[in-house]
Amino acid sequence: MTENQLTPDLRTRLYTSMVLTRKFEENIVTLSQEPRRLPGMQILANGQEAVATGIVSALEPADVIISNHRSHGHLLARGADLNSLMAEIMAKATGVNGGKAGTLHLSVPDLNILMTSTVVGAGPPLAVGAAFAQQYKRSTDITVVFFGDGAAAEGSVHEAMNLAGVWKLPLLFVCENNCWAGAQRPEEHCATPHIFQRAEGYNMPGRSVDGNDVEAVYNLGVELVAHCRSGKGPAFMEALTYRMRGHGEQDHQHYVDPAELEIWSARCPIRRYRQKLLDDNVLTEARIRAIDQDAETRVAAAVAFGDESPYSGVETALTDVFVQPPSA
Ligand SMILES: Cc1ncc(C[n+]2csc(CCOP(=O)(O)OP(=O)(O)O)c2C)c(N)n1
């Protein structure tokens, strides 16, 4: 059951989840700088951990998650296994998708993470399908879909919002407005500075939140998830946050004003929350060090697991690619 009260235990879990994501991705930064360690492009959500942790913590395990290319935090907050996630990013056979998805198309069906996709704007229409299935089966589960401010300008997202509004689907749209879409600012592709206001046009509640404040995200998440679960239809959240690294690790973000980065660095969701938990006497410095160290140890073990695992063989190239249709 999702807790409505921010108990010390829940607050500790929110902190732990964000730290784990940060450490996991910091290791990916290191690996991506070493020759031939990681195949392909690495896209990280450094600075956006509070959105993933806050929303996913407000869900029930049976709720469906659909995400985009910046997905590690969503998966880790849901409890994805670190070893098989790291192995997947390394394209190893022991990866959660047998090494074939890599970081950009991860899925963990056992945890109801149906898919993540780097096709910008692809998630919301598929989330409409997942939420329609939930409604059709009269289940109380909901679907949440994560996408960026750039994706919010895609026609597919508007169509998905419209259909979800027409059919009153149990679907929470979460737009992570991280102030960038590649090298484009929201004002270059969005006609409004307030993406959440579009929700009104599709007959659903739309709210915005400080996406670097994990408790604010969690509290609004609980409220909007309850709305979706109650049968009243979809809801929309715009989480205002910032992409602290380049679009991908190959992007050295020369186009970003260092002063702006500094302002957002001071708003680091993890540093802010650590201080809050210390001020509120929820955690001690020693306990924080232990949590941080435990995350580091777990991530190091995941890297070792990935290193020791074999690459998937060419003979597996066509397995798990096509679904066998059920026989008539
Ligand atoms: C349909 C499509 N168009 C363009 C791209 C290239 N592309 C990849 S990520 C990206 C930016 C997406 O920005 P946003 O939705 O704000 O998410 P963010 O990367 O900021 O998390 C673009 C244009 C793509 N992958 N798919």
mmCIF file of C-alpha atoms and ligand atoms in Angstrom, residues 68-70 118-120 148-151 154 178 180-182 247, ligand 1:
data_model
loop_
_atom_site.group_PDB
_atom_site.id
_atom_site.type_symbol
_atom_site.label_atom_id
_atom_site.label_comp_id
_atom_site.label_asym_id
_atom_site.label_seq_id
_atom_site.Cartn_x
_atom_site.Cartn_y
_atom_site.Cartn_z
ATOM 1 C CA ASN A 68 11.665 7.176 -22.228
ATOM 2 C CA HIS A 69 15.422 7.258 -22.877
ATOM 3 C CA ARG A 70 16.198 8.836 -19.460
ATOM 4 C CA THR A 118 14.151 6.642 -27.150
ATOM 5 C CA VAL A 119 11.597 7.300 -29.876
ATOM 6 C CA VAL A 120 10.542 10.712 -28.592
ATOM 7 C CA GLY A 148 10.257 15.151 -21.590
ATOM 8 C CA ASP A 149 9.314 18.720 -22.448
ATOM 9 C CA GLY A 150 10.532 18.066 -26.010
ATOM 10 C CA ALA A 151 8.224 15.067 -26.321
ATOM 11 C CA GLU A 154 4.983 15.884 -30.410
ATOM 12 C CA ASN A 178 14.368 19.547 -17.548
ATOM 13 C CA TRP A 180 16.352 21.090 -22.478
ATOM 14 C CA ALA A 181 15.369 18.903 -25.439
ATOM 15 C CA GLY A 182 18.742 18.058 -26.941
ATOM 16 C CA HIS A 247 21.881 15.245 -23.579
HETATM 17 C C1 LIG B 1 10.765 10.806 -32.920
HETATM 18 C C2 LIG B 1 12.149 11.266 -32.528
HETATM 19 N N1 LIG B 1 12.576 12.481 -32.899
HETATM 20 C C3 LIG B 1 13.816 12.904 -32.565
HETATM 21 C C4 LIG B 1 14.648 12.091 -31.828
HETATM 22 C C5 LIG B 1 16.044 12.584 -31.418
HETATM 23 N N2 LIG B 1 16.014 12.920 -29.992
HETATM 24 C C6 LIG B 1 16.385 12.049 -29.053
HETATM 25 S S1 LIG B 1 16.185 12.645 -27.509
HETATM 26 C C7 LIG B 1 15.651 14.116 -28.096
HETATM 27 C C8 LIG B 1 15.278 15.218 -27.144
HETATM 28 C C9 LIG B 1 14.112 14.850 -26.290
HETATM 29 O O1 LIG B 1 13.864 15.880 -25.363
HETATM 30 P P1 LIG B 1 12.862 15.688 -24.201
HETATM 31 O O2 LIG B 1 11.638 15.007 -24.682
HETATM 32 O O3 LIG B 1 12.692 17.014 -23.549
HETATM 33 O O4 LIG B 1 13.575 14.669 -23.211
HETATM 34 P P2 LIG B 1 14.983 14.828 -22.486
HETATM 35 O O5 LIG B 1 16.009 14.262 -23.429
HETATM 36 O O6 LIG B 1 15.205 16.256 -22.179
HETATM 37 O O7 LIG B 1 14.863 13.998 -21.262
HETATM 38 C C10 LIG B 1 15.591 14.111 -29.474
HETATM 39 C C11 LIG B 1 15.123 15.257 -30.293
HETATM 40 C C12 LIG B 1 14.166 10.829 -31.461
HETATM 41 N N3 LIG B 1 14.898 9.998 -30.742
HETATM 42 N N4 LIG B 1 12.904 10.442 -31.789
#
